[in-house]
mmCIF file of C-alpha atoms in Angstrom:
data_model
loop_
_atom_site.group_PDB
_atom_site.id
_atom_site.type_symbol
_atom_site.label_atom_id
_atom_site.label_comp_id
_atom_site.label_asym_id
_atom_site.label_seq_id
_atom_site.Cartn_x
_atom_site.Cartn_y
_atom_site.Cartn_z
ATOM 1 C CA VAL A 1 9.867 8.766 -11.249
ATOM 2 C CA LEU A 2 6.654 9.971 -11.125
ATOM 3 C CA LYS A 3 7.908 13.537 -10.427
ATOM 4 C CA GLN A 4 10.149 13.239 -13.484
ATOM 5 C CA GLU A 5 7.675 11.903 -15.815
ATOM 6 C CA VAL A 6 5.587 14.869 -15.126
ATOM 7 C CA SER A 7 8.404 17.476 -15.462
ATOM 8 C CA THR A 8 9.255 15.549 -18.590
ATOM 9 C CA PHE A 9 6.313 15.745 -20.256
ATOM 10 C CA MET A 10 5.477 19.671 -19.161
ATOM 11 C CA MET A 11 9.136 20.308 -20.869
ATOM 12 C CA LEU A 12 8.134 18.287 -24.404
ATOM 13 C CA TYR A 13 4.782 19.768 -24.222
ATOM 14 C CA PRO A 14 4.470 23.053 -22.690
ATOM 15 C CA GLU A 15 0.835 24.202 -23.971
ATOM 16 C CA ALA A 16 -1.079 21.083 -22.471
ATOM 17 C CA THR A 17 -2.241 20.945 -18.961
ATOM 18 C CA LEU A 18 -1.265 18.243 -16.620
ATOM 19 C CA ASN A 19 -2.923 18.150 -13.254
ATOM 20 C CA PRO A 20 -1.081 15.065 -11.331
ATOM 21 C CA LYS A 21 -3.238 13.982 -8.528
ATOM 22 C CA VAL A 22 -1.924 11.584 -5.920
ATOM 23 C CA ALA A 23 -4.582 9.220 -3.881
ATOM 24 C CA GLN A 24 -5.582 6.033 -2.606
ATOM 25 C CA GLU A 25 -5.522 3.066 -5.283
ATOM 26 C CA ALA A 26 -9.167 2.385 -4.435
ATOM 27 C CA THR A 27 -10.008 6.107 -5.025
ATOM 28 C CA LEU A 28 -7.778 6.234 -8.036
ATOM 29 C CA VAL A 29 -9.548 3.553 -9.553
ATOM 30 C CA THR A 30 -13.151 4.767 -8.296
ATOM 31 C CA ASP A 31 -11.978 8.412 -10.350
ATOM 32 C CA LEU A 32 -10.989 6.169 -13.742
ATOM 33 C CA LEU A 33 -14.416 4.173 -13.844
ATOM 34 C CA ASN A 34 -16.312 7.720 -13.223
ATOM 35 C CA ASP A 35 -14.587 9.440 -15.848
ATOM 36 C CA SER A 36 -13.052 11.789 -13.518
ATOM 37 C CA LEU A 37 -9.348 10.500 -14.344
ATOM 38 C CA ARG A 38 -8.198 9.852 -17.847
ATOM 39 C CA LEU A 39 -4.784 7.898 -16.604
ATOM 40 C CA ILE A 40 -4.088 6.625 -13.436
ATOM 41 C CA LEU A 41 -1.039 4.844 -12.554
ATOM 42 C CA ILE A 42 -1.608 1.934 -9.731
ATOM 43 C CA GLY A 43 0.491 -1.105 -8.462
ATOM 44 C CA ARG A 44 -2.191 -3.823 -10.200
ATOM 45 C CA GLU A 45 -3.924 -4.312 -13.350
ATOM 46 C CA LEU A 46 -7.556 -3.504 -12.928
ATOM 47 C CA THR A 47 -10.042 -6.366 -12.654
ATOM 48 C CA ALA A 48 -11.915 -8.105 -14.920
ATOM 49 C CA ARG A 49 -15.199 -6.473 -13.553
ATOM 50 C CA GLU A 50 -13.477 -2.817 -14.153
ATOM 51 C CA ASN A 51 -12.448 -3.541 -17.320
ATOM 52 C CA ASP A 52 -15.942 -4.616 -18.161
ATOM 53 C CA HIS A 53 -16.835 -1.478 -17.046
ATOM 54 C CA ILE A 54 -14.754 0.704 -19.009
ATOM 55 C CA GLN A 55 -15.160 -1.644 -21.823
ATOM 56 C CA ARG A 56 -19.119 -0.478 -21.513
ATOM 57 C CA SER A 57 -18.362 3.128 -21.791
ATOM 58 C CA GLN A 58 -16.442 2.244 -25.602
ATOM 59 C CA ILE A 59 -13.057 2.811 -24.031
ATOM 60 C CA VAL A 60 -10.516 0.325 -24.406
ATOM 61 C CA PRO A 61 -7.922 0.488 -21.657
ATOM 62 C CA LYS A 62 -4.212 0.371 -22.126
ATOM 63 C CA ALA A 63 -1.931 -1.409 -19.265
ATOM 64 C CA THR A 64 1.229 -0.937 -19.034
ATOM 65 C CA LEU A 65 3.655 -2.273 -16.897
ATOM 66 C CA VAL A 66 6.343 0.149 -15.559
ATOM 67 C CA GLY A 67 7.685 -1.322 -12.285
ATOM 68 C CA ARG A 68 7.160 -3.557 -9.777
ATOM 69 C CA SER A 69 6.701 -2.507 -5.769
ATOM 70 C CA ALA A 70 6.692 -4.289 -2.851
ATOM 71 C CA ILE A 71 5.462 -4.103 0.947
ATOM 72 C CA ALA A 72 7.825 -3.345 3.690
ATOM 73 C CA LEU A 73 7.751 -4.073 6.826
ATOM 74 C CA ILE A 74 8.587 -2.312 9.645
ATOM 75 C CA ARG A 75 9.307 -2.819 13.475
ATOM 76 C CA TYR A 76 10.004 -1.182 16.766
ATOM 77 C CA PRO A 77 14.016 -0.631 16.835
ATOM 78 C CA ASP A 78 14.127 -2.598 20.219
ATOM 79 C CA ASN A 79 11.873 -5.633 18.954
ATOM 80 C CA PRO A 80 14.357 -8.515 18.730
ATOM 81 C CA ILE A 81 12.705 -10.140 15.886
ATOM 82 C CA ASP A 82 14.408 -8.969 12.769
ATOM 83 C CA SER A 83 12.773 -11.157 10.092
ATOM 84 C CA LEU A 84 9.527 -13.097 9.535
ATOM 85 C CA THR A 85 8.801 -15.796 7.090
ATOM 86 C CA GLU A 86 6.106 -15.547 4.929
ATOM 87 C CA PRO A 87 3.875 -17.989 6.894
ATOM 88 C CA GLN A 88 4.718 -16.138 10.173
ATOM 89 C CA LEU A 89 3.638 -12.935 8.079
ATOM 90 C CA ARG A 90 0.223 -14.661 6.924
ATOM 91 C CA SER A 91 -0.712 -15.868 10.664
ATOM 92 C CA ILE A 92 -0.163 -12.426 11.768
ATOM 93 C CA LEU A 93 -2.190 -10.876 8.957
ATOM 94 C CA ARG A 94 -4.869 -13.535 9.677
ATOM 95 C CA GLY A 95 -4.820 -13.000 13.770
ATOM 96 C CA GLU A 96 -3.266 -16.538 14.306
ATOM 97 C CA ILE A 97 -0.299 -15.383 15.642
ATOM 98 C CA GLN A 98 -1.562 -12.521 18.446
ATOM 99 C CA ASN A 99 1.743 -12.249 20.939
ATOM 100 C CA TRP A 100 5.395 -11.651 20.134
ATOM 101 C CA SER A 101 6.164 -14.388 22.451
ATOM 102 C CA GLU A 102 4.870 -16.743 19.787
ATOM 103 C CA LEU A 103 8.093 -15.619 17.513
ATOM 104 C CA GLY A 104 10.590 -15.650 20.316
ATOM 105 C CA GLY A 105 9.678 -11.855 21.365
ATOM 106 C CA GLU A 106 8.639 -10.309 24.380
ATOM 107 C CA ASP A 107 5.061 -11.432 25.870
ATOM 108 C CA LEU A 108 3.573 -8.163 23.914
ATOM 109 C CA LEU A 109 0.488 -8.444 22.041
ATOM 110 C CA VAL A 110 1.138 -7.512 18.263
ATOM 111 C CA ASN A 111 -0.809 -4.560 16.464
ATOM 112 C CA VAL A 112 -0.567 -4.311 12.813
ATOM 113 C CA VAL A 113 -0.478 -0.670 11.334
ATOM 114 C CA TYR A 114 -0.949 0.522 8.011
ATOM 115 C CA ASP A 115 -1.208 3.623 5.794
ATOM 116 C CA HIS A 116 -5.000 3.628 4.583
ATOM 117 C CA PRO A 117 -7.872 1.294 4.319
ATOM 118 C CA LEU A 118 -8.187 1.955 0.578
ATOM 119 C CA SER A 119 -4.471 1.757 -0.024
ATOM 120 C CA GLY A 120 -2.313 -0.391 -1.903
ATOM 121 C CA VAL A 121 -1.275 -1.632 0.532
ATOM 122 C CA VAL A 122 -4.099 -3.388 2.202
ATOM 123 C CA ARG A 123 -5.508 -4.632 -1.271
ATOM 124 C CA TYR A 124 -1.959 -6.558 -1.804
ATOM 125 C CA VAL A 125 -1.853 -7.946 1.769
ATOM 126 C CA GLN A 126 -5.788 -8.923 1.405
ATOM 127 C CA ASP A 127 -4.890 -10.708 -2.272
ATOM 128 C CA ARG A 128 -1.668 -12.503 -1.142
ATOM 129 C CA PHE A 129 -2.306 -13.307 2.406
ATOM 130 C CA LEU A 130 -6.168 -13.650 3.342
ATOM 131 C CA ASP A 131 -9.180 -15.484 1.643
ATOM 132 C CA GLN A 132 -11.427 -13.767 -0.005
ATOM 133 C CA GLN A 133 -13.918 -13.258 2.862
ATOM 134 C CA ASP A 134 -11.626 -12.747 5.094
ATOM 135 C CA SER A 135 -10.516 -9.298 6.437
ATOM 136 C CA LEU A 136 -7.557 -7.434 8.604
ATOM 137 C CA PRO A 137 -7.785 -8.869 11.938
ATOM 138 C CA ARG A 138 -9.073 -6.971 14.870
ATOM 139 C CA ASN A 139 -5.356 -6.194 16.194
ATOM 140 C CA ALA A 140 -4.894 -4.324 12.926
ATOM 141 C CA PHE A 141 -6.138 -0.370 12.405
ATOM 142 C CA THR A 142 -4.932 2.785 10.285
ATOM 143 C CA ALA A 143 -2.635 5.405 11.146
ATOM 144 C CA ASP A 144 -4.089 7.198 8.047
ATOM 145 C CA SER A 145 -0.849 7.835 5.971
ATOM 146 C CA THR A 146 2.668 5.984 5.815
ATOM 147 C CA GLU A 147 4.475 9.008 7.738
ATOM 148 C CA ALA A 148 1.844 8.121 10.430
ATOM 149 C CA VAL A 149 2.622 4.313 10.395
ATOM 150 C CA ILE A 150 6.741 4.951 10.592
ATOM 151 C CA ASN A 151 6.075 7.098 13.791
ATOM 152 C CA TYR A 152 3.499 5.102 15.786
ATOM 153 C CA VAL A 153 5.975 1.967 15.426
ATOM 154 C CA HIS A 154 8.668 3.701 15.984
ATOM 155 C CA GLN A 155 7.280 4.658 19.738
ATOM 156 C CA SER A 156 5.355 1.269 20.341
ATOM 157 C CA PRO A 157 7.456 -1.836 20.991
ATOM 158 C CA ASN A 158 4.508 -4.143 19.826
ATOM 159 C CA ALA A 159 3.440 -2.809 16.295
ATOM 160 C CA ILE A 160 4.818 -3.984 12.852
ATOM 161 C CA GLY A 161 3.854 -1.467 9.878
ATOM 162 C CA LEU A 162 2.974 -2.176 6.668
ATOM 163 C CA VAL A 163 4.490 0.448 4.129
ATOM 164 C CA GLY A 164 4.964 0.509 0.529
ATOM 165 C CA PHE A 165 8.403 -0.052 0.152
ATOM 166 C CA ALA A 166 8.644 2.694 -2.544
ATOM 167 C CA TRP A 167 7.853 5.424 -0.031
ATOM 168 C CA LEU A 168 10.888 4.147 2.127
ATOM 169 C CA ALA A 169 13.180 4.435 -1.195
ATOM 170 C CA ASP A 170 12.184 7.754 -1.970
ATOM 171 C CA ARG A 171 15.547 9.408 -1.175
ATOM 172 C CA ASP A 172 14.717 12.339 -2.304
ATOM 173 C CA SER A 173 12.206 13.097 0.524
ATOM 174 C CA ARG A 174 13.049 13.159 3.643
ATOM 175 C CA ARG A 175 9.550 12.877 5.484
ATOM 176 C CA VAL A 176 10.264 10.678 8.465
ATOM 177 C CA LYS A 177 11.500 13.175 11.706
#
């Protein structure tokens, strides 16, 4: 959708210069607050602290909802656990469930893998499933990209991957091998 927006904008305003930047959510917000970017598209509203910072710069932020996304959970293809309840996922993300056998699966430690520590996926997980002072458990780690998460999970029987659903749903891009 964003590629189409950029393309349409450039067709309508051929004299304009538009330099799209794809980055992690936290990086985009930092760049906006440091006046390095004029517009960002992220999967959340700005926090009160972020809004205060912008308003002190005498800029009036405008937020517009353009869509919603979701987090997809991916598992090793032969893992017999094909669904999790929200309380089960919360327990995994808090480190309370650490073995697939606790969910009816094999006796394997659960490894949680995500795309990037500054991503919207991690921020959403922390906001939704963890208490403010908590961090992801010791069995959670980053693979540095969504593609790396998918490839890791495909090869690791004990892994569960957290990725942005929009990345998986992008049918115009065949990134996963």
